[in-house]
């Protein structure tokens, strides 16, 4: 059971590849780190694996099947800036309802308080908002989580709390996680394996 990207090539503009023949495989239950220089295409690869970009060459499969364009995506992507991933005109309870059967246990484990649900996104801190984004992404049908710099803007204590919670949940639910971070120490601490995305040829190696 794995999320696989095979021979992925992609450019935002014609004749200007950001990813050149990249292959990556994330097993269920594993935490895989992805590092690479700024601009090497890490976020782009995350978006392709999560089905946000369609115009690529190569193949993405989830547990041996192609990504479905309809229905809940078992591959969920969480970004660095939660404020950009939520509708500012929705209350938090409505934002959460976009997820898939997010359990009370998940809300409790992220320390999401009941009264936060009636607030607007701009009435929460960055860390509180990121907890919501993660809870929303960890609904019952999620099989893979792609975490693109999810704690970069947070203080060390909040970062540790959030990652401890995420690691507990993914272990219990056998979810595979791709961790993108500039912080090599964080990656070393969290991940079972690490891959490096080179900036020019996009060769992936262990
Ligand atoms: N929507 C877009 N349109 C055009 N070019 C883009 C777009 N998004 C990213 N790029 C370009 O694609 C390249 C790869 O960007 P990407 O964000 O994937 O890199 P990254 O490795 O995640 O970088 P960083 O570590 O700085 O976040 C960069 O040169 C960037 O300028």
XYZ file of N, CA and C and ligand atoms in Angstrom:
649
model
N 0.853 -1.192 0.000
C 0.000 0.000 0.000
C 0.885 1.235 0.000
N 0.863 1.992 -1.082
C 1.682 3.206 -1.088
C 1.151 4.269 -2.034
N 1.596 5.485 -1.755
C 1.353 6.610 -2.658
C 2.597 6.712 -3.530
N 2.374 6.649 -4.837
C 3.529 6.575 -5.741
C 3.455 7.662 -6.797
N 4.565 8.347 -7.015
C 4.710 9.213 -8.178
C 5.815 8.616 -9.028
N 5.502 8.327 -10.284
C 6.508 7.673 -11.126
C 6.834 8.533 -12.336
N 8.129 8.805 -12.501
C 8.631 9.547 -13.669
C 7.849 10.839 -13.898
N 7.738 11.619 -12.838
C 6.960 12.856 -12.926
C 7.813 13.985 -13.528
N 7.304 14.580 -14.579
C 7.919 15.786 -15.141
C 6.839 16.854 -15.215
N 7.244 18.078 -14.845
C 6.243 19.159 -14.808
C 6.932 20.516 -14.896
N 6.320 21.437 -15.620
C 6.777 22.837 -15.639
C 5.557 23.733 -15.626
N 5.678 24.891 -14.961
C 4.566 25.840 -14.981
C 4.487 26.531 -16.341
N 5.712 26.663 -16.988
C 5.743 27.250 -18.330
C 6.305 26.220 -19.289
N 5.988 26.394 -20.542
C 6.504 25.486 -21.578
C 8.030 25.545 -21.599
N 8.648 24.417 -21.849
C 10.118 24.325 -21.954
C 10.860 24.808 -20.711
N 10.216 24.750 -19.563
C 10.891 25.162 -18.329
C 10.480 24.209 -17.207
N 11.113 23.039 -17.206
C 10.705 22.004 -16.254
C 11.121 22.354 -14.830
N 10.224 22.183 -13.905
C 10.535 22.308 -12.478
C 10.886 20.919 -11.937
N 10.159 19.923 -12.402
C 10.438 18.531 -12.021
C 10.768 17.748 -13.287
N 11.874 17.013 -13.230
C 12.306 16.285 -14.407
C 12.475 14.805 -14.067
N 11.474 14.029 -14.398
C 11.555 12.577 -14.225
C 11.767 12.145 -12.766
N 10.947 12.667 -11.903
C 11.068 12.381 -10.464
C 10.175 11.196 -10.079
N 10.737 10.306 -9.299
C 9.936 9.192 -8.771
C 10.017 9.175 -7.252
N 8.899 8.886 -6.629
C 8.845 8.897 -5.159
C 7.798 7.889 -4.707
N 8.053 7.255 -3.572
C 7.106 6.272 -3.080
C 6.976 6.423 -1.564
N 5.747 6.547 -1.088
C 5.487 6.707 0.343
C 4.598 5.563 0.815
N 5.128 4.740 1.702
C 4.356 3.597 2.223
C 3.399 4.045 3.315
N 2.272 3.317 3.443
C 1.367 3.538 4.573
C 2.139 3.319 5.864
N 1.885 4.163 6.844
C 2.517 3.994 8.155
C 3.930 4.542 8.254
N 4.478 5.033 7.126
C 5.850 5.558 7.156
C 5.857 7.080 7.189
N 6.914 7.637 7.766
C 7.097 9.090 7.765
C 8.350 9.373 6.944
N 8.145 9.991 5.797
C 9.236 10.204 4.843
C 9.542 11.698 4.758
N 10.802 12.060 4.906
C 11.197 13.471 4.813
C 11.623 13.811 3.396
N 11.239 15.002 2.958
C 11.656 15.484 1.643
C 12.373 16.815 1.846
N 13.661 16.825 1.509
C 14.404 18.081 1.611
C 14.954 18.453 0.247
N 15.377 19.693 0.103
C 15.908 20.156 -1.168
C 16.040 21.657 -1.124
N 16.825 22.196 -2.055
C 17.060 23.642 -2.063
C 15.768 24.401 -2.326
N 15.789 25.665 -1.966
C 14.643 26.528 -2.256
C 14.433 26.588 -3.769
N 13.217 26.380 -4.181
C 12.909 26.436 -5.609
C 13.152 25.139 -6.355
N 13.539 24.079 -5.625
C 13.842 22.810 -6.305
C 12.576 22.046 -6.706
N 11.415 22.495 -6.238
C 10.169 21.874 -6.687
C 9.468 21.015 -5.656
N 9.825 21.163 -4.377
C 9.215 20.325 -3.332
C 7.704 20.550 -3.250
N 7.325 21.839 -3.170
C 5.879 22.131 -3.052
C 5.138 21.702 -4.311
N 5.793 21.860 -5.439
C 5.170 21.454 -6.706
C 4.917 19.944 -6.694
N 5.905 19.184 -6.237
C 5.744 17.734 -6.166
C 4.611 17.367 -5.195
N 4.550 18.083 -4.066
C 3.465 17.839 -3.095
C 2.107 18.040 -3.759
N 1.980 19.137 -4.513
C 0.689 19.451 -5.144
C 0.309 18.377 -6.165
N 1.298 17.902 -6.896
C 1.006 16.858 -7.891
C 0.560 15.572 -7.191
N 1.260 15.195 -6.131
C 0.910 13.955 -5.420
C -0.488 14.051 -4.794
N -0.891 15.277 -4.435
C -2.205 15.456 -3.801
C -3.295 15.789 -4.814
N -2.947 15.755 -6.097
C -3.972 15.946 -7.122
C -4.342 17.396 -7.408
N -3.498 18.357 -6.990
C -3.805 19.770 -7.243
C -3.371 20.223 -8.636
N -2.430 19.490 -9.237
C -1.949 19.829 -10.582
C -2.186 18.617 -11.462
N -2.732 18.867 -12.650
C -3.026 17.727 -13.522
C -2.128 17.648 -14.745
N -1.504 18.749 -15.074
C -0.838 18.843 -16.364
C 0.607 18.337 -16.320
N 0.813 17.157 -15.760
C 2.178 16.630 -15.621
C 2.341 15.370 -16.468
N 3.605 15.030 -16.708
C 3.881 13.741 -17.349
C 4.225 12.744 -16.253
N 3.933 11.478 -16.483
C 4.222 10.466 -15.480
C 2.927 9.969 -14.862
N 3.072 9.305 -13.742
C 1.895 8.665 -13.166
C 1.877 8.793 -11.634
N 0.693 9.121 -11.104
C 0.530 9.115 -9.647
C -0.510 8.058 -9.314
N -0.186 7.201 -8.350
C -1.167 6.189 -7.953
C -1.255 6.107 -6.436
N -2.453 5.754 -5.978
C -2.708 5.597 -4.541
C -3.110 4.146 -4.317
N -2.307 3.426 -3.592
C -2.552 2.002 -3.351
C -2.853 1.273 -4.674
N -2.069 1.608 -5.688
C -2.167 0.916 -6.976
C -3.248 1.452 -7.907
N -4.019 2.447 -7.436
C -5.086 2.983 -8.297
C -4.811 4.445 -8.644
N -5.358 4.881 -9.779
C -5.189 6.278 -10.177
C -5.977 7.195 -9.239
N -5.552 8.467 -9.157
C -6.293 9.440 -8.336
C -7.665 9.653 -8.955
N -8.694 9.604 -8.136
C -10.046 9.876 -8.646
C -10.309 11.374 -8.601
N -10.970 11.874 -9.642
C -11.228 13.323 -9.650
C -12.442 13.684 -8.784
N -13.272 12.690 -8.463
C -14.450 12.966 -7.620
C -14.302 12.289 -6.265
N -15.060 12.786 -5.305
C -15.077 12.141 -3.993
C -13.924 12.601 -3.127
N -13.849 12.034 -1.949
C -12.835 12.437 -0.977
C -11.464 11.928 -1.400
N -10.470 12.808 -1.335
C -9.113 12.404 -1.709
C -8.389 11.837 -0.489
N -8.000 10.561 -0.543
C -7.298 9.983 0.616
C -5.908 10.572 0.836
N -5.440 11.397 -0.122
C -4.161 12.100 0.042
C -4.479 13.555 0.379
N -4.153 13.967 1.570
C -4.481 15.324 2.008
C -3.209 16.152 2.182
N -3.255 17.363 1.644
C -2.107 18.271 1.684
C -2.384 19.406 2.666
N -1.431 19.641 3.564
C -1.526 20.783 4.482
C -0.328 21.693 4.215
N -0.615 22.990 4.078
C 0.402 23.970 3.692
C 0.978 24.710 4.893
N 1.985 25.520 4.575
C 2.630 26.332 5.620
C 1.677 27.386 6.200
N 0.875 27.994 5.349
C 0.058 29.126 5.798
C -1.417 28.726 5.874
N -1.897 28.353 7.072
C -3.279 27.880 7.175
C -4.295 28.956 6.791
N -3.912 30.229 6.997
C -4.865 31.316 6.690
C -5.198 31.367 5.206
N -4.289 30.808 4.372
C -4.558 30.794 2.925
C -5.384 29.574 2.529
N -5.545 28.647 3.464
C -6.233 27.392 3.141
C -7.651 27.343 3.701
N -8.088 28.451 4.294
C -9.444 28.478 4.852
C -10.215 29.655 4.261
N -11.513 29.491 4.186
C -12.368 30.572 3.693
C -12.570 31.584 4.829
N -12.078 32.829 4.669
C -12.154 33.790 5.776
C -13.585 34.171 6.146
N -14.534 33.843 5.243
C -15.929 34.210 5.513
C -16.716 33.077 6.175
N -16.011 31.998 6.485
C -16.668 30.876 7.162
C -16.211 30.791 8.606
N -17.142 30.375 9.462
C -16.752 30.094 10.847
C -15.994 28.764 10.888
N -15.233 28.580 11.959
C -14.373 27.401 12.040
C -15.155 26.089 11.952
N -16.390 26.063 12.509
C -17.166 24.808 12.452
C -17.498 24.452 11.006
N -17.724 25.479 10.156
C -18.030 25.219 8.748
C -16.777 24.782 7.999
N -15.650 25.401 8.355
C -14.376 25.018 7.737
C -14.076 23.550 8.047
N -14.337 23.184 9.288
C -14.084 21.803 9.702
C -15.009 20.816 8.980
N -16.204 21.288 8.656
C -17.167 20.382 8.008
C -16.749 20.035 6.577
N -15.755 20.749 6.040
C -15.223 20.376 4.724
C -14.425 19.067 4.805
N -13.998 18.698 5.988
C -13.238 17.460 6.168
C -14.164 16.250 6.060
N -13.571 15.091 6.274
C -14.330 13.860 6.105
C -14.437 13.155 7.453
N -15.623 13.229 8.083
C -15.843 12.584 9.390
C -14.709 12.847 10.383
N -14.439 14.096 10.638
C -13.375 14.404 11.610
C -13.913 14.107 13.009
N -13.263 13.191 13.708
C -13.818 12.719 14.982
C -13.523 13.701 16.119
N -14.329 13.591 17.169
C -14.103 14.407 18.372
C -12.725 14.089 18.967
N -12.306 12.821 18.837
C -10.985 12.425 19.342
C -9.868 13.225 18.685
N -10.011 13.423 17.358
C -8.982 14.184 16.628
C -8.973 15.630 17.137
N -10.174 16.205 17.302
C -10.248 17.596 17.795
C -9.621 17.688 19.184
N -9.937 16.716 20.024
C -9.390 16.725 21.386
C -7.872 16.577 21.364
N -7.385 15.700 20.490
C -5.943 15.470 20.523
C -5.165 16.695 20.029
N -5.794 17.522 19.180
C -5.130 18.763 18.774
C -5.419 19.916 19.748
N -6.183 19.613 20.789
C -6.487 20.650 21.785
C -7.413 21.724 21.247
N -8.260 21.344 20.292
C -9.199 22.314 19.708
C -10.379 22.495 20.662
N -10.556 23.721 21.136
C -11.593 23.966 22.151
C -12.947 24.215 21.482
N -13.991 23.813 22.205
C -15.345 23.916 21.648
C -15.694 25.347 21.218
N -15.287 26.312 22.040
C -15.686 27.698 21.720
C -14.931 28.281 20.518
N -13.848 27.620 20.089
C -13.148 28.087 18.888
C -14.015 27.849 17.641
N -14.906 26.867 17.733
C -15.691 26.482 16.546
C -16.599 27.611 16.059
N -16.976 28.510 16.992
C -17.849 29.620 16.608
C -17.088 30.871 16.203
N -15.757 30.745 16.126
C -14.964 31.924 15.762
C -14.706 31.967 14.250
N -14.312 33.172 13.795
C -13.852 33.337 12.423
C -12.348 33.012 12.387
N -11.825 32.649 11.209
C -10.393 32.319 11.135
C -9.474 33.419 11.685
N -9.845 34.697 11.470
C -8.943 35.764 11.945
C -9.016 35.979 13.456
N -9.855 35.177 14.136
C -9.910 35.262 15.600
C -9.096 34.148 16.265
N -8.294 33.441 15.446
C -7.438 32.377 15.990
C -5.977 32.692 15.688
N -5.090 32.143 16.515
C -3.655 32.317 16.241
C -3.252 31.392 15.092
N -2.056 31.621 14.567
C -1.549 30.773 13.478
C -1.490 29.307 13.891
N -1.042 29.062 15.118
C -0.934 27.680 15.597
C -2.307 27.033 15.766
N -3.265 27.814 16.262
C -4.628 27.281 16.432
C -5.256 26.964 15.076
N -5.015 27.860 14.136
C -5.556 27.657 12.789
C -4.916 26.432 12.115
N -3.630 26.257 12.351
C -2.957 25.089 11.746
C -3.483 23.789 12.353
N -3.845 23.815 13.642
C -4.444 22.616 14.256
C -5.753 22.255 13.554
N -6.536 23.292 13.239
C -7.783 23.051 12.499
C -7.490 22.465 11.117
N -6.506 23.055 10.435
C -6.187 22.586 9.077
C -5.776 21.112 9.126
N -5.021 20.748 10.163
C -4.585 19.350 10.289
C -5.751 18.438 10.656
N -6.597 18.900 11.577
C -7.766 18.090 11.963
C -8.652 17.861 10.740
N -8.866 18.928 9.970
C -9.704 18.812 8.766
C -9.105 17.809 7.787
N -7.773 17.760 7.739
C -7.106 16.863 6.786
C -7.066 15.416 7.270
N -7.362 15.201 8.557
C -7.196 13.849 9.106
C -8.541 13.158 9.356
N -9.454 13.346 8.413
C -10.732 12.648 8.474
C -10.553 11.146 8.321
N -11.658 10.415 8.475
C -11.546 8.958 8.604
C -11.016 8.267 7.337
N -11.183 8.893 6.164
C -10.728 8.222 4.939
C -9.339 8.652 4.475
N -8.678 9.470 5.260
C -7.322 9.907 4.872
C -6.330 8.756 5.057
N -5.549 8.522 4.005
C -4.542 7.446 4.054
C -3.114 7.997 4.001
N -2.982 9.212 3.408
C -1.663 9.834 3.286
C -1.795 11.318 3.608
N -0.820 11.824 4.359
C -0.800 13.244 4.699
C 0.475 13.851 4.132
N 0.331 14.952 3.395
C 1.505 15.646 2.882
C 1.614 16.953 3.651
N 2.691 17.079 4.396
C 2.850 18.204 5.320
C 3.957 19.108 4.786
N 3.537 20.195 4.115
C 4.503 21.074 3.448
C 4.818 22.269 4.347
N 5.912 22.152 5.091
C 6.363 23.231 5.995
C 5.263 23.629 6.990
N 4.596 22.647 7.574
C 3.389 22.960 8.361
C 3.658 23.659 9.691
N 4.889 23.556 10.198
C 5.147 24.216 11.490
C 6.247 25.267 11.394
N 6.619 25.622 10.179
C 7.745 26.548 9.985
C 7.548 27.874 10.719
N 6.292 28.363 10.760
C 6.072 29.699 11.335
C 5.768 29.649 12.829
N 5.855 28.474 13.437
C 5.432 28.351 14.839
C 6.621 28.262 15.789
N 6.378 28.621 17.046
C 7.444 28.512 18.050
C 7.739 27.043 18.349
N 8.893 26.805 18.984
C 9.375 25.433 19.168
C 8.396 24.568 19.961
N 7.750 25.146 20.995
C 6.852 24.351 21.837
C 5.615 23.928 21.034
N 5.032 24.902 20.321
C 3.839 24.585 19.519
C 4.203 23.582 18.428
N 5.365 23.778 17.813
C 5.828 22.863 16.776
C 5.902 21.422 17.323
N 6.506 21.279 18.503
C 6.653 19.947 19.102
C 5.285 19.357 19.445
N 4.396 20.187 19.998
C 3.046 19.690 20.364
C 2.309 19.188 19.122
N 2.352 19.994 18.073
C 1.613 19.620 16.860
C 2.188 18.341 16.259
N 3.509 18.269 16.174
C 4.097 17.065 15.573
C 3.858 15.825 16.430
N 3.914 15.968 17.757
C 3.641 14.801 18.609
C 2.239 14.281 18.339
N 1.281 15.207 18.221
C -0.108 14.802 17.966
C -0.223 14.133 16.599
N 0.376 14.766 15.590
C 0.285 14.188 14.235
C 0.901 12.783 14.231
N 2.068 12.633 14.847
C 2.733 11.316 14.825
C 1.904 10.253 15.541
N 1.261 10.625 16.656
C 0.395 9.663 17.370
C -0.753 9.207 16.468
N -1.387 10.194 15.807
C -2.558 9.864 14.981
C -2.147 8.988 13.789
N -1.075 9.378 13.113
C -0.714 8.618 11.898
C -0.244 7.202 12.253
N 0.361 7.073 13.428
C 0.787 5.731 13.850
C -0.441 4.860 14.108
N -1.378 5.419 14.832
C -2.583 4.663 15.176
C -3.389 4.293 13.927
N -3.417 5.201 12.959
C -4.271 4.998 11.776
C -3.494 4.457 10.572
N -2.197 4.195 10.758
C -1.365 3.656 9.675
C -1.378 4.566 8.434
N -1.279 5.861 8.698
C -1.259 6.856 7.620
C 0.207 7.111 7.231
N 0.457 7.254 5.938
C 1.800 7.628 5.474
C 1.924 9.144 5.456
N 3.098 9.659 5.855
C 3.282 11.116 5.899
C 4.514 11.523 5.103
N 4.356 12.523 4.256
C 5.498 13.140 3.591
C 5.735 14.476 4.279
N 6.942 14.637 4.846
C 7.259 15.847 5.605
C 8.231 16.705 4.807
N 7.794 17.888 4.416
C 8.696 18.830 3.748
C 9.070 19.895 4.755
N 10.378 20.083 4.938
C 10.824 21.116 5.869
C 12.236 21.558 5.526
N 12.519 22.834 5.807
C 13.895 23.329 5.686
C 14.710 22.913 6.903
N 14.015 22.522 7.965
C 14.720 22.254 9.218
C 15.189 20.802 9.262
N 16.484 20.625 8.968
C 17.004 19.257 8.874
C 16.878 18.502 10.194
N 17.049 19.222 11.321
C 16.949 18.540 12.618
C 15.547 18.010 12.861
N 14.556 18.790 12.451
C 13.164 18.344 12.604
C 12.937 17.096 11.752
N 13.405 17.153 10.520
C 13.236 16.020 9.607
C 13.913 14.766 10.188
N 15.118 14.951 10.701
C 15.852 13.793 11.251
C 15.110 13.194 12.431
N 14.507 14.072 13.227
C 13.807 13.617 14.428
C 12.514 12.876 14.081
N 11.834 13.336 13.031
C 10.499 12.803 12.749
C 10.485 11.580 11.841
N 11.462 11.524 10.918
C 11.266 10.659 9.749
C 12.001 9.323 9.822
N 11.375 8.305 9.238
C 12.007 6.996 9.125
C 13.046 7.021 8.016
N 12.807 7.844 7.010
C 13.681 7.881 5.829
C 13.653 9.312 5.277
N 14.706 9.680 4.570
C 14.791 11.051 4.033
C 15.217 10.978 2.569
N 14.570 11.783 1.727
C 15.029 11.882 0.344
C 15.327 13.334 0.011
N 16.214 13.510 -0.963
C 16.709 14.835 -1.306
C 16.339 15.161 -2.747
N 15.704 16.280 -2.926
C 15.317 16.707 -4.274
C 16.335 17.716 -4.771
N 17.122 17.313 -5.752
C 18.168 18.208 -6.255
C 17.559 19.303 -7.112
N 18.231 20.452 -7.143
C 17.604 21.613 -7.777
C 17.602 21.586 -9.302
N 18.595 20.977 -9.929
C 18.624 21.076 -11.393
C 18.031 19.836 -12.058
N 18.557 18.674 -11.707
C 18.093 17.468 -12.401
C 16.960 16.765 -11.670
N 16.679 17.249 -10.482
C 15.593 16.649 -9.715
C 15.763 15.144 -9.520
N 16.991 14.749 -9.287
C 17.230 13.335 -9.008
C 16.900 13.087 -7.539
N 16.158 12.063 -7.298
C 15.837 11.736 -5.910
C 16.760 10.626 -5.430
N 17.374 10.824 -4.296
C 18.214 9.753 -3.778
C 18.083 9.669 -2.262
N 18.434 8.527 -1.716
C 18.332 8.344 -0.266
C 19.634 8.699 0.399
N 2.159 28.879 -9.668
C 3.388 29.014 -10.179
N 3.572 29.591 -11.390
C 4.808 29.705 -11.929
N 5.925 29.264 -11.340
C 5.812 28.716 -10.126
C 4.541 28.565 -9.484
N 4.732 27.964 -8.281
C 6.052 27.753 -8.187
N 6.710 28.201 -9.284
C 8.159 28.107 -9.546
O 8.494 26.717 -9.573
C 9.752 26.485 -8.926
C 9.565 25.458 -7.818
O 8.742 26.026 -6.807
P 8.338 25.218 -5.502
O 7.485 26.118 -4.687
O 7.804 23.897 -5.905
O 9.779 25.003 -4.843
P 10.171 24.593 -3.338
O 11.278 23.587 -3.452
O 8.960 24.172 -2.598
O 10.728 25.965 -2.795
P 10.807 26.561 -1.287
O 11.669 25.625 -0.489
O 11.451 27.901 -1.505
O 9.403 26.658 -0.777
C 10.243 27.845 -8.453
O 11.180 28.325 -9.392
C 8.994 28.703 -8.431
O 9.310 30.045 -8.725
